[in-house]
Coordinates of C-alpha atoms in Angstrom, one line a residue:
Chain A
M3 CA 0.5 -0.4 0.1
L4 CA 2.2 3.0 1.3
E5 CA 6.6 2.8 1.2
L6 CA 9.4 4.6 2.2
I7 CA 12.5 3.8 -0.1
E8 CA 15.5 5.4 1.9
V9 CA 13.2 9.2 2.4
S10 CA 15.4 12.8 3.4
K11 CA 15.2 15.9 3.9
Q12 CA 16.9 18.2 4.5
Y13 CA 15.7 21.7 5.4
S14 CA 18.7 24.9 4.5
R15 CA 17.7 27.2 7.7
R16 CA 20.3 30.6 7.5
N17 CA 22.7 28.9 4.4
Q18 CA 22.7 25.6 7.7
P19 CA 21.4 22.2 6.1
V20 CA 19.0 20.9 8.4
D21 CA 18.3 17.4 8.3
A22 CA 14.0 16.9 9.0
L23 CA 14.3 13.8 7.6
R24 CA 17.0 11.1 8.3
S25 CA 17.2 7.7 5.6
T26 CA 13.4 7.1 6.3
S27 CA 12.3 3.2 5.3
L28 CA 9.0 2.4 5.7
K29 CA 6.7 -0.6 4.8
V30 CA 2.4 0.6 5.7
D31 CA -0.7 -2.8 4.4
T32 CA -3.6 -1.1 3.4
G33 CA -6.8 -1.3 6.0
K34 CA -3.4 0.0 8.9
F35 CA -3.9 2.6 11.8
I36 CA -0.6 3.9 12.3
A37 CA 0.4 6.6 15.0
I38 CA 3.2 8.9 15.0
V39 CA 4.8 10.0 18.1
G40 CA 7.2 12.4 19.1
P41 CA 7.9 16.1 20.6
S42 CA 7.3 19.3 18.6
G43 CA 10.2 19.8 15.8
S44 CA 11.1 16.5 15.2
G45 CA 10.0 15.8 12.0
K46 CA 6.5 13.9 12.2
T47 CA 4.6 17.1 9.9
T48 CA 7.4 17.6 7.3
L49 CA 7.1 13.1 7.1
L50 CA 3.2 14.0 6.9
S51 CA 3.9 16.3 3.6
I52 CA 6.3 13.9 2.7
L53 CA 3.8 11.8 2.4
G54 CA 0.8 13.0 1.1
G55 CA 2.5 14.3 -2.4
M56 CA 3.1 18.1 -1.6
L57 CA 7.0 18.1 -0.5
A58 CA 9.5 16.4 -2.8
P59 CA 11.7 14.7 -0.5
S60 CA 15.6 14.9 -0.9
S61 CA 16.4 11.6 -1.9
G62 CA 14.9 8.4 -1.4
E63 CA 11.9 7.0 -2.8
V64 CA 8.0 7.0 -1.6
K65 CA 4.9 4.2 -3.3
L66 CA 1.3 4.9 -2.7
L67 CA -0.8 2.2 -4.2
G68 CA 1.5 1.1 -6.6
E69 CA 2.6 4.7 -8.2
S70 CA 5.9 6.4 -7.4
L71 CA 4.4 9.8 -6.0
Y72 CA 6.9 11.8 -6.7
Q73 CA 7.6 10.1 -10.2
L74 CA 4.0 11.9 -11.7
D75 CA 4.0 15.1 -13.0
S76 CA 2.7 18.3 -10.3
S77 CA -0.6 17.9 -12.0
V78 CA -1.0 14.1 -11.9
R79 CA 0.4 13.6 -8.7
A80 CA -2.1 16.6 -6.8
K81 CA -5.3 14.5 -9.2
F82 CA -4.2 10.9 -7.5
R83 CA -4.3 13.1 -3.7
N84 CA -7.6 14.1 -4.7
E85 CA -9.5 10.9 -5.2
K86 CA -6.4 8.4 -2.4
I87 CA -5.6 10.7 0.2
G88 CA -7.6 13.0 2.7
F89 CA -5.8 15.0 4.9
V90 CA -7.0 15.9 8.4
F91 CA -5.9 19.5 10.5
Q92 CA -4.6 20.1 14.3
N93 CA -6.8 23.6 13.3
F94 CA -9.6 22.1 10.8
N95 CA -8.6 24.1 8.2
L96 CA -12.0 25.1 6.6
V97 CA -12.6 27.7 4.1
P98 CA -13.8 30.6 5.6
W99 CA -16.2 32.1 4.2
L100 CA -17.9 28.7 2.5
T101 CA -20.2 26.6 4.7
A102 CA -20.4 23.4 6.6
L103 CA -22.1 22.4 3.7
E104 CA -19.4 23.9 0.3
N105 CA -16.5 23.1 2.9
V106 CA -17.0 19.4 2.5
Q107 CA -18.5 20.0 -1.3
L108 CA -15.1 21.0 -1.9
P109 CA -12.6 18.4 -2.6
L110 CA -15.1 17.2 -5.3
S111 CA -15.9 19.9 -6.7
I112 CA -12.0 21.0 -7.6
F113 CA -12.7 17.9 -10.5
G114 CA -15.4 19.5 -11.6
S115 CA -18.1 17.0 -9.9
E116 CA -21.5 17.5 -11.1
A117 CA -23.0 19.8 -8.8
D118 CA -25.7 18.0 -7.6
V119 CA -23.4 14.7 -6.6
Q120 CA -21.5 17.1 -5.0
Q121 CA -24.7 18.5 -2.8
S122 CA -26.1 14.9 -2.1
R123 CA -23.4 13.5 -1.8
A124 CA -21.8 16.1 0.9
M125 CA -25.6 16.1 2.5
E126 CA -25.2 12.2 3.4
L127 CA -22.2 12.7 5.3
L128 CA -23.1 15.7 7.3
E129 CA -26.0 13.9 7.6
R130 CA -23.7 10.4 9.3
F131 CA -22.3 13.7 11.1
Q132 CA -25.2 14.1 12.6
L133 CA -24.6 18.2 10.7
T134 CA -27.2 18.4 8.7
D135 CA -28.8 21.2 10.9
R136 CA -26.3 22.6 10.9
A137 CA -25.0 23.3 7.1
D138 CA -25.9 26.0 6.2
H139 CA -23.4 27.5 9.1
K140 CA -19.9 28.9 8.4
P141 CA -17.2 27.3 10.5
S142 CA -17.0 30.7 13.0
E143 CA -20.6 29.7 14.0
L144 CA -20.2 26.2 14.6
S145 CA -17.5 25.2 18.0
A146 CA -14.4 23.6 17.4
G147 CA -16.4 20.2 17.3
Q148 CA -18.7 20.3 15.3
Q149 CA -15.6 22.2 12.8
Q150 CA -13.3 19.4 13.4
R151 CA -16.7 16.7 12.1
V152 CA -16.7 19.2 9.2
A153 CA -13.3 18.7 8.2
L154 CA -13.4 14.5 8.3
A155 CA -16.5 15.1 6.9
R156 CA -14.7 17.0 3.5
T157 CA -12.1 14.1 3.8
L158 CA -14.4 11.1 3.8
I159 CA -16.0 12.6 0.9
T160 CA -14.2 11.2 -1.8
T161 CA -13.3 7.9 -0.2
P162 CA -9.6 8.2 0.2
K163 CA -7.5 4.7 0.7
L164 CA -4.5 6.6 3.0
I165 CA -6.0 9.5 5.8
L166 CA -3.6 11.3 6.8
A167 CA -3.7 12.8 10.0
D168 CA -2.0 15.7 12.1
E169 CA -2.6 15.9 15.9
P170 CA -6.8 16.1 14.5
T171 CA -7.2 15.8 18.0
G172 CA -5.4 18.0 19.5
N173 CA -8.2 21.7 20.3
L174 CA -11.0 18.8 21.1
D175 CA -12.4 18.3 23.9
P176 CA -13.0 14.4 25.7
E177 CA -16.2 13.9 23.6
A178 CA -15.3 15.2 20.8
K179 CA -11.7 13.9 20.4
Q180 CA -13.5 10.2 21.6
L181 CA -15.7 11.0 18.6
V182 CA -12.1 11.9 15.4
L183 CA -11.3 8.8 17.2
E184 CA -14.1 6.7 16.6
T185 CA -14.4 8.3 13.1
L186 CA -10.2 6.9 12.1
V187 CA -10.7 3.7 13.7
N188 CA -14.1 2.6 12.0
C189 CA -12.5 3.5 8.3
R190 CA -10.2 1.1 9.3
E191 CA -13.0 -1.5 10.4
K192 CA -15.6 -0.8 8.1
S193 CA -13.6 0.3 4.8
G194 CA -10.6 -1.0 5.0
Q195 CA -9.1 2.9 4.3
T196 CA -5.3 3.1 6.3
V197 CA -4.7 5.9 8.0
I198 CA -1.8 7.2 10.1
L199 CA -2.0 9.4 12.8
V200 CA 0.7 12.2 13.3
T201 CA -0.2 12.6 17.7
H202 CA 1.3 14.2 21.5
D203 CA -1.9 12.3 23.0
H204 CA -0.4 8.7 23.8
S205 CA -4.2 7.4 25.0
I206 CA -5.0 7.9 21.4
A207 CA -1.9 6.3 19.2
S208 CA -2.0 3.7 21.8
S209 CA -6.1 2.7 20.2
A210 CA -3.6 2.6 16.4
D211 CA -2.3 -1.6 15.3
R212 CA 1.6 0.0 15.2
V213 CA 3.2 3.0 16.7
M214 CA 6.3 5.0 15.2
T215 CA 8.2 7.5 17.8
M216 CA 10.2 10.4 15.7
K217 CA 13.4 11.5 17.3
E218 CA 15.4 14.3 14.9
G219 CA 14.4 13.7 11.9
I220 CA 14.9 9.5 12.9
L221 CA 11.3 6.9 12.6
S222 CA 11.2 4.3 14.9
E223 CA 9.1 1.7 16.5
T224 CA 7.9 1.5 19.8
S225 CA 5.5 -1.2 21.6
S226 CA 2.5 -0.1 21.3
S227 CA 1.6 -2.5 25.1
I228 CA 4.3 0.8 26.0
L229 CA 2.3 3.6 25.3
S230 CA -0.9 1.8 26.5
V231 CA 1.4 1.7 30.3
V232 CA 2.0 5.5 29.2
A233 CA -1.5 5.9 28.3
A234 CA -2.5 4.8 31.9
G235 CA -0.2 6.5 33.9
Chain B
M7 CA -19.7 24.5 -6.7
K8 CA -17.8 25.6 -9.4
I9 CA -14.4 28.2 -9.1
R10 CA -16.3 31.4 -9.8
S11 CA -18.6 30.8 -7.0
L12 CA -15.9 30.7 -5.0
V13 CA -14.2 33.5 -6.5
W14 CA -17.2 35.4 -6.0
K15 CA -17.4 33.9 -2.6
E16 CA -14.4 34.6 -1.2
I17 CA -15.0 39.0 -2.4
R18 CA -17.7 39.0 -0.5
Q19 CA -16.0 37.6 2.2
R20 CA -13.5 40.0 1.9
P21 CA -14.6 43.4 0.0
A22 CA -12.7 46.6 1.2
P23 CA -9.8 45.6 -0.6
S24 CA -11.4 44.4 -4.3
L25 CA -13.7 47.2 -3.7
A26 CA -9.7 50.2 -3.6
A27 CA -8.4 47.8 -6.6
L28 CA -12.4 47.9 -9.0
L29 CA -12.3 51.8 -8.0
A30 CA -8.7 52.8 -9.6
V31 CA -9.0 50.9 -11.9
A32 CA -13.1 52.3 -12.7
L33 CA -11.2 55.9 -12.3
G34 CA -8.9 54.9 -15.6
V35 CA -12.0 53.8 -17.9
S36 CA -14.6 56.8 -16.2
A37 CA -11.9 59.7 -17.8
L38 CA -11.8 57.4 -20.6
V39 CA -15.2 57.3 -20.9
C40 CA -15.7 60.8 -20.3
V41 CA -13.4 62.4 -22.1
Q42 CA -13.8 60.1 -25.2
S43 CA -17.4 60.6 -25.2
I44 CA -17.2 64.6 -25.0
A45 CA -14.7 65.1 -28.0
D46 CA -16.3 62.0 -29.9
S47 CA -19.1 64.6 -29.4
S48 CA -17.7 67.7 -30.4
A49 CA -16.1 66.4 -33.6
Q50 CA -19.4 65.1 -34.5
Q51 CA -21.0 68.4 -33.6
V52 CA -18.5 70.6 -36.1
A53 CA -18.8 67.8 -38.4
R54 CA -22.7 68.2 -39.1
Q55 CA -22.4 71.7 -38.7
M56 CA -19.8 71.8 -41.5
S57 CA -22.2 70.0 -43.8
E58 CA -24.9 71.6 -42.6
L59 CA -23.9 75.4 -43.2
G60 CA -21.7 74.2 -46.2
A61 CA -18.6 77.4 -47.5
N62 CA -19.0 79.3 -45.5
I63 CA -17.1 82.2 -45.2
L64 CA -17.2 85.5 -41.9
V65 CA -15.7 88.4 -42.8
L66 CA -15.4 90.2 -39.9
P67 CA -13.5 93.0 -37.4
K68 CA -9.2 92.8 -37.5
S69 CA -9.5 92.9 -33.9
A70 CA -11.9 90.4 -32.9
N71 CA -11.3 87.6 -31.4
L72 CA -13.1 84.8 -31.8
Q73 CA -14.0 81.3 -29.3
D74 CA -16.2 79.1 -31.7
Y75 CA -18.4 80.2 -34.9
Y76 CA -21.4 80.9 -33.0
A77 CA -20.2 83.3 -30.8
A78 CA -18.9 85.4 -34.1
D79 CA -20.3 88.0 -33.9
L80 CA -21.0 88.5 -29.8
H81 CA -17.4 90.0 -30.0
G82 CA -18.6 94.4 -29.7
E83 CA -16.3 95.1 -32.5
T84 CA -18.6 96.2 -35.8
L85 CA -17.9 97.2 -39.8
P86 CA -19.7 99.2 -42.0
E87 CA -22.8 97.8 -43.3
E88 CA -21.5 98.9 -47.1
Y89 CA -19.2 96.1 -46.9
V90 CA -22.3 94.4 -47.9
T91 CA -22.6 96.0 -51.1
S92 CA -19.2 95.9 -51.4
I93 CA -19.5 92.0 -51.5
I94 CA -21.9 92.4 -54.1
L95 CA -21.0 94.5 -56.5
A96 CA -17.9 92.5 -56.6
Q97 CA -19.9 90.0 -58.1
A98 CA -17.1 87.4 -56.1
V99 CA -17.8 83.8 -58.3
G100 CA -19.3 81.1 -56.0
V101 CA -21.3 83.5 -53.2
E102 CA -24.5 82.6 -53.0
E103 CA -25.7 84.4 -50.4
M104 CA -25.2 86.7 -47.3
A105 CA -26.1 86.9 -44.1
P106 CA -25.1 90.4 -42.1
K107 CA -24.8 90.1 -38.3
L108 CA -25.2 92.8 -35.2
C109 CA -25.5 91.6 -31.9
L110 CA -26.7 94.0 -28.8
Q111 CA -26.7 92.7 -24.6
T112 CA -29.8 93.0 -23.8
T113 CA -33.1 91.4 -21.9
I114 CA -36.5 90.3 -22.0
Q115 CA -39.0 90.8 -18.5
E116 CA -35.1 90.3 -16.3
T117 CA -34.3 87.4 -19.1
P118 CA -30.6 88.2 -20.4
I119 CA -30.6 87.3 -24.4
T120 CA -28.4 88.0 -27.5
L121 CA -31.0 90.2 -30.2
T122 CA -28.8 89.5 -33.1
G123 CA -30.0 92.0 -36.0
I124 CA -29.5 89.8 -39.3
L125 CA -30.9 91.0 -42.9
P126 CA -34.2 89.4 -44.2
R127 CA -33.0 88.5 -48.3
S128 CA -35.7 91.0 -49.8
E129 CA -33.6 93.8 -48.6
F130 CA -30.9 93.2 -51.1
F131 CA -33.9 93.9 -53.7
K132 CA -34.4 97.3 -52.4
K133 CA -30.5 98.4 -52.4
S134 CA -30.9 100.9 -55.6
S135 CA -27.2 100.2 -56.1
W136 CA -27.4 96.9 -56.3
Q137 CA -30.0 96.9 -58.7
S138 CA -27.9 99.1 -60.7
V139 CA -27.1 96.2 -61.8
D140 CA -28.5 94.3 -64.2
L141 CA -26.6 91.4 -64.2
M142 CA -26.4 91.4 -60.8
F143 CA -30.3 91.9 -60.5
Q144 CA -30.8 88.8 -62.6
E145 CA -28.4 86.7 -60.7
M146 CA -30.0 86.9 -57.6
E147 CA -33.4 86.2 -59.6
A148 CA -31.9 82.7 -60.2
G149 CA -31.0 82.5 -56.9
A150 CA -27.3 83.2 -56.3
L151 CA -26.0 86.6 -55.5
G152 CA -22.7 86.4 -57.4
S153 CA -21.9 84.6 -60.5
Q154 CA -21.4 80.9 -60.0
H155 CA -18.7 78.2 -61.1
E156 CA -18.8 76.0 -63.9
N157 CA -19.8 72.6 -62.5
C158 CA -20.7 73.4 -59.1
T159 CA -21.9 70.3 -57.8
G160 CA -22.2 72.6 -53.9
R161 CA -25.4 72.8 -52.2
T162 CA -26.8 76.3 -54.6
C163 CA -29.8 73.1 -56.0
Q164 CA -30.8 72.7 -52.1
L165 CA -30.9 76.3 -51.2
T166 CA -34.5 76.7 -52.4
D167 CA -36.7 79.9 -52.2
E168 CA -39.3 78.0 -50.2
S169 CA -37.4 76.5 -47.9
M170 CA -35.8 80.3 -47.0
K171 CA -39.4 81.7 -46.9
D172 CA -39.6 78.7 -44.4
L173 CA -38.9 81.1 -41.2
K174 CA -38.2 77.9 -39.4
S175 CA -35.1 76.7 -41.2
Y176 CA -33.7 80.2 -40.3
S177 CA -31.3 77.3 -37.7
K178 CA -29.8 75.8 -40.4
T179 CA -29.6 77.7 -43.2
R180 CA -29.3 81.3 -42.1
V181 CA -31.0 83.3 -44.6
V182 CA -34.7 84.8 -44.2
H183 CA -36.6 85.7 -47.8
D184 CA -38.6 87.9 -45.5
L185 CA -38.1 90.0 -42.0
A186 CA -41.1 92.9 -41.4
P187 CA -39.1 95.3 -38.7
Y188 CA -40.8 94.6 -35.8
D189 CA -41.0 90.8 -36.4
A190 CA -38.6 88.4 -34.5
L191 CA -37.6 84.2 -34.5
I192 CA -36.8 83.4 -30.7
G193 CA -34.4 80.8 -30.3
A194 CA -35.6 77.2 -28.1
D195 CA -33.8 77.9 -25.2
V196 CA -35.3 82.3 -24.5
A197 CA -39.4 81.2 -26.1
Q198 CA -39.5 77.6 -23.1
K199 CA -37.6 80.0 -20.5
L200 CA -40.0 83.7 -21.5
Q201 CA -42.8 81.4 -21.9
L202 CA -43.7 82.6 -26.1
T203 CA -45.0 80.8 -28.1
E204 CA -45.9 82.2 -32.9
E205 CA -47.5 85.4 -32.9
S206 CA -47.9 86.1 -29.4
E207 CA -45.9 89.5 -28.6
F208 CA -42.9 91.2 -26.6
Q209 CA -41.7 94.5 -25.3
L210 CA -38.0 95.0 -25.5
L211 CA -36.1 97.9 -25.2
G212 CA -38.8 100.5 -25.1
D213 CA -40.5 99.0 -28.7
T214 CA -43.2 95.7 -29.3
F215 CA -42.9 93.2 -31.4
R216 CA -43.8 90.1 -32.8
V217 CA -43.0 86.5 -33.1
A218 CA -42.7 85.4 -36.3
A219 CA -42.0 82.1 -35.4
V220 CA -40.1 80.4 -32.4
L221 CA -36.8 78.4 -33.9
P222 CA -36.3 75.1 -32.9
A223 CA -33.4 73.6 -30.8
S224 CA -29.8 73.4 -32.5
G225 CA -28.3 72.5 -28.9
T226 CA -25.8 75.6 -30.1
I227 CA -25.4 79.4 -28.2
D228 CA -28.5 80.4 -31.0
D229 CA -31.3 79.5 -28.3
Q230 CA -30.3 82.1 -27.0
R231 CA -30.5 84.4 -29.3
V232 CA -33.7 86.7 -30.2
F233 CA -33.1 87.5 -33.8
A234 CA -34.9 91.0 -35.8
H235 CA -34.6 92.9 -38.2
L236 CA -30.7 94.0 -39.0
H237 CA -31.8 98.0 -38.7
T238 CA -34.8 97.4 -36.1
V239 CA -31.7 96.0 -34.6
Q240 CA -29.3 99.6 -35.4
D241 CA -31.8 101.8 -34.3
L242 CA -31.8 100.1 -31.0
S243 CA -28.6 100.5 -30.7
E244 CA -28.2 103.7 -31.8
Q245 CA -24.9 102.4 -33.5
G246 CA -25.2 103.1 -37.1
P247 CA -25.3 101.2 -40.4
V248 CA -22.7 98.6 -38.8
V249 CA -22.4 94.7 -38.1
N250 CA -21.0 92.7 -36.6
V251 CA -19.8 90.4 -38.6
I252 CA -20.4 89.5 -42.4
E253 CA -21.9 85.1 -43.3
V254 CA -20.8 84.5 -47.1
M255 CA -22.0 81.3 -48.3
G256 CA -20.1 80.1 -51.1
C257 CA -22.2 78.1 -53.1
C258 CA -18.9 74.8 -52.4
E259 CA -16.0 74.0 -50.5
D260 CA -14.4 74.4 -54.2
V261 CA -14.7 78.2 -54.5
T262 CA -13.6 78.6 -50.8
A263 CA -9.9 79.4 -51.1
G264 CA -10.9 81.3 -54.3
L265 CA -13.5 83.5 -52.4
V266 CA -11.0 84.0 -49.2
S267 CA -8.5 85.6 -51.3
E268 CA -10.4 88.4 -53.3
L269 CA -12.3 89.1 -50.2
E270 CA -9.5 90.2 -48.1
D271 CA -7.9 92.4 -51.8
L272 CA -11.7 94.3 -51.5
L273 CA -11.6 94.8 -47.3
P274 CA -8.1 95.1 -46.7
E275 CA -10.1 96.5 -43.6
A276 CA -11.5 93.4 -42.3
R277 CA -10.4 89.7 -41.1
V278 CA -11.4 87.2 -43.9
I279 CA -11.9 84.0 -42.1
T280 CA -13.6 80.2 -44.2
I281 CA -15.4 78.2 -41.1
S282 CA -13.3 75.5 -41.7
Q283 CA -10.1 77.9 -39.9
L284 CA -12.3 78.6 -37.7
V285 CA -13.3 74.8 -36.7
E286 CA -9.9 73.5 -36.4
A287 CA -9.8 75.2 -33.4
Q288 CA -12.2 73.5 -32.1
V289 CA -10.9 70.4 -33.5
G290 CA -7.4 70.6 -32.0
M291 CA -9.3 70.6 -29.1
N292 CA -10.8 68.1 -29.8
R293 CA -7.5 65.9 -30.7
L294 CA -5.6 67.4 -27.3
M295 CA -8.5 66.6 -25.3
S296 CA -8.3 63.0 -26.6
R297 CA -4.9 62.6 -27.0
L298 CA -5.4 63.4 -22.6
S299 CA -7.1 60.8 -22.1
Y300 CA -5.5 58.2 -22.8
L301 CA -2.3 59.6 -21.3
L302 CA -4.9 60.3 -17.9
F303 CA -5.9 56.9 -18.9
A304 CA -2.7 55.3 -19.1
I305 CA -1.7 57.1 -15.3
L306 CA -4.8 55.7 -13.9
M307 CA -4.9 52.3 -15.1
L308 CA -1.1 52.1 -14.0
V309 CA -2.7 52.3 -10.5
G310 CA -5.1 50.3 -11.3
G311 CA -2.8 48.0 -12.5
A312 CA -0.3 48.5 -10.0
S313 CA -3.2 48.0 -6.5
I314 CA -4.8 45.0 -8.2
A315 CA -0.8 43.5 -7.7
S316 CA -0.9 44.3 -4.3
V317 CA -3.9 43.8 -3.2
M318 CA -3.7 39.8 -5.2
F319 CA 0.1 39.4 -4.0
A320 CA -1.2 40.9 0.1
N321 CA -4.5 38.1 -0.8
V322 CA -2.5 35.6 -1.4
S323 CA -0.1 35.7 1.6
E324 CA -3.0 36.0 3.7
R325 CA -4.9 32.8 2.0
R326 CA -1.4 30.9 2.7
R327 CA -2.7 28.5 4.4
E328 CA -5.9 27.7 2.5
L329 CA -4.4 28.2 -0.5
G330 CA -2.3 25.3 1.1
T331 CA -5.3 23.5 1.8
L332 CA -7.1 23.8 -1.5
M333 CA -3.6 21.8 -2.5
A334 CA -3.4 19.2 -0.1
L335 CA -7.3 18.8 -0.9
G336 CA -6.1 18.4 -4.7
A337 CA -5.9 22.0 -6.3
T338 CA -2.5 22.1 -8.6
P339 CA -1.1 25.1 -9.3
R340 CA -3.0 25.6 -11.8
Y341 CA -6.2 25.6 -10.7
L342 CA -4.4 28.2 -7.9
Q343 CA -3.5 30.5 -10.6
R344 CA -7.0 30.1 -12.2
L345 CA -8.2 31.4 -9.0
V346 CA -6.4 34.5 -8.1
L347 CA -6.5 35.6 -11.8
M348 CA -10.1 34.9 -12.1
K349 CA -10.8 37.6 -8.8
A350 CA -8.7 39.9 -11.0
A351 CA -10.2 39.4 -13.6
M352 CA -13.1 39.8 -11.6
I353 CA -11.7 43.1 -10.4
G354 CA -10.8 44.6 -13.6
I355 CA -14.6 43.9 -14.9
G356 CA -16.1 44.9 -12.4
G357 CA -13.6 48.4 -12.6
G358 CA -14.3 48.5 -16.4
L359 CA -17.9 48.4 -16.3
T360 CA -18.6 50.5 -12.9
G361 CA -15.9 53.3 -14.5
M362 CA -17.5 52.9 -17.4
I363 CA -21.6 53.7 -16.2
A364 CA -19.9 56.0 -14.6
G365 CA -18.1 57.8 -17.1
G366 CA -21.3 58.2 -19.4
V367 CA -23.5 59.4 -16.6
L368 CA -20.7 62.4 -16.0
A369 CA -20.3 62.9 -19.7
I370 CA -24.0 62.8 -20.0
V371 CA -24.8 65.5 -16.9
V372 CA -20.6 67.5 -16.6
G373 CA -21.0 66.8 -20.8
P374 CA -23.3 69.5 -22.7
S375 CA -22.0 72.4 -20.0
I376 CA -18.3 71.7 -21.4
V377 CA -18.8 71.9 -24.8
D378 CA -21.9 72.8 -25.4
V379 CA -23.5 70.4 -27.7
P380 CA -25.9 66.7 -26.2
L381 CA -23.8 64.2 -25.9
S382 CA -23.7 60.6 -26.9
I383 CA -21.1 57.9 -25.4
S384 CA -17.9 56.9 -27.2
I385 CA -18.8 52.8 -28.2
P386 CA -15.2 52.3 -29.0
A387 CA -13.7 53.8 -25.6
I388 CA -16.1 52.5 -23.7
G389 CA -15.0 48.8 -25.6
W390 CA -11.3 49.6 -25.5
G391 CA -12.0 50.6 -21.3
L392 CA -12.9 46.9 -21.0
I393 CA -10.6 45.4 -22.6
I394 CA -7.7 47.2 -21.1
S395 CA -8.7 46.8 -18.0
F396 CA -9.3 43.2 -18.7
L397 CA -5.4 42.7 -19.8
I398 CA -4.1 45.5 -17.3
A399 CA -5.7 42.7 -14.5
M400 CA -4.9 40.1 -15.9
I401 CA -1.2 41.1 -16.1
F402 CA -0.7 42.7 -12.9
S403 CA -2.2 39.2 -10.9
Y404 CA 0.8 37.2 -13.0
L405 CA 3.1 37.8 -11.0
P406 CA 0.5 37.1 -7.3
A407 CA -1.1 34.1 -9.1
R408 CA 2.6 32.2 -10.3
K409 CA 3.3 33.0 -5.9
A410 CA 0.1 31.1 -5.5
A411 CA 1.7 28.4 -7.8
H412 CA 4.7 27.8 -6.4
L413 CA 3.0 27.9 -2.3
D414 CA 4.9 25.3 -0.8
P415 CA 1.8 23.2 0.4
S416 CA 3.4 21.6 3.9
V417 CA 1.7 25.5 4.8
C418 CA -1.9 23.6 5.6
F419 CA 0.7 22.0 9.1
Q420 CA 1.1 24.5 10.4
D421 CA 0.0 27.8 12.2
V422 CA 0.5 30.7 10.1

C-alpha cells in the first residue's frame, strides 16, 4: 500500500543544512492504523507532507498504491491526492467563507464533479456526522468539535485509500476527541482505509495497530504496550 | 460549486481590498469614457455643422477674437454695413448668400438674451445701388448673389426659395427671405423661458415685437438669441449702419480658397476667414482632449494595475493556509493560478463596467456644460476601456498568481 524507501529531507536554514528526515524506510499495509508520536520539531509534519505528495523528499522514493508518487507530473499527483489521499488537520483548515456543506463539497468541486452529485454526497456525510442542521453555517458559527466533524466529512467525501491526520484531536474536548478517534478506527475497520496519525496524545496512539516514534528526523518502531502503560499512567 | 462561485464568495467575504482596486480601475475607465464621449460628440457636432453650413466664410473686424462659429458675432467690434454692398458689387464667383449680423446684449423681462439683427434676403433687392447692376439682379432672381462657377456640385441646388421663406429653417440655412421690422425669430431656450409662442408679442428696449417663428432647438448659442431685422437692431443699438460680422455662403468648398483671397483684396480693413479655419481650433481642442484622456487613462490604469497587484499579493499571503489546504485537497498549481487570475479578472471587469457607467453618466451630466452639445457615449472608448481594464488586471496579477501556484503546500499543516 505505502512504502518509503530511504527517504530523507534536508532544509536550508540560514545557509545551514537541517536534516528534517533522515534516511527513513517504512512499509504500511492496506487497512492499518499507524500512529506517529514524537516531540515538536522532530520531523512528523515533514513526514506527513512527504507521504501526502505535497513535499518532495531530497532523496529516496515514496510509493503509494504502486505509484512512485514523486515521479508523477504535479497535476497528475494533485489528482492522485484528490482521489486517494485524505487529510485531517489540527486546525481543521476549513475555508472560512464557505458553509459547512460547501466545505465538505470542496474536494469534489476541485475536480469538477456534477453539482448535484457534490451536494448529495456532502449531505450524506453531514447526516452521518449529525450536522445536517448546520449545513448552512459558516465555520465561525460552529464549535471546535463541529468544525472537526465537518473537516472529517470533507476528508471522507472522496473515500480516500489513505488518511493522513495531523494532530486531529489537538484542539478538541474529550467527547469530540473520542468521536474523531472512533471515526478513524471505523475507517480502518469498515472501509479498509489506511490511517496514519500524528499525535502527542498517547491514549489516542494506543488505539493504533503500530506506533512509531519520530525523534530528530529518525523514525523508529515503538511497542504499543509501552504506550498503553504511559497512557494509563 | 464552480471555481467562479468560490472566487465570488471570497470577494464578498472581504470586499474592501477588492473594492479599492476596482475603484482605481473604474477611475481610469470613467476618465476615458467621459472625455472621449465629450471629444467625440464635439467632433461629430463640428462635422454636422460643417456639412450643414457648407462653404461659409466670415468677414469680421480685424481685432475680433473668436471662440467658435456661433459666437463669431459676439466680439463687440463692428464693420460698416457698406461692406455688404461692396461684396455684392464685386460679383465674386460662387457667392450664394450673405448674412450680415449685429448683436446687442439685452434683457426681456429680466432674462438676458442676445438680440441679433439679421438682414432678410428681400432687403438686397431694395438697395438701389445693387439693382443698378442688371447682371447682378438677374443672378439674384435665379437664386444666387454672385456669379455661378462652372460644374458646381455644391449646395446651390439645395437652397430653394421655399426653404428660405420658411422662417424656422433659419437655424440651418442662416438666411430668411422676409422679416418685418418688428418681427422676431426666437431661439428655443428663450421661447421656453419666456413662454413665447408664435404670434405672441413682447416688449424689447421700449418697442413691441411680434414672434414670427420659434426656432427649433439647435444645441448652440442660437437657442439663447432673439433674431430681428438688422436695421431695427441698428436703430435700437444707436450704433448706426454697422454690423459685427458678414457671413458669406459660398456654393461649395471648391470656391472657398479663391473667394477668401478675393474678399481679402476687396476688404483690406476686415479679417476674412473660413469656417474650416475656425473649426480647426475646435478640432485641435478635441484632439488634445482625446490625447489627454488616453494619457490620463494610461496613468490611472497603471495605478489600478499596481493596486490590483498589491491587493492580490496581500491576498495570496493572507490565504496561504487556505491555498495550501486546497492543494492538500487536490488542487493543482494551475487551479490556484486560475483562482487568483479569476479574482483579478472580476475586479478588472467590475472596474471597467463601473467606470463605463460612471464615465457615461458624468459625460451626460457634465458634458453639455463643457462643449454645449448634446452628448452621445463613445462606444469605442467603452470597448477599449473594458478590454484594457481586463488585460491590466490579468497582467498585474500574473506574479501573485504564480506565487500562489508555487506555494509550499505543507503550510496547511502549520499555524500561519
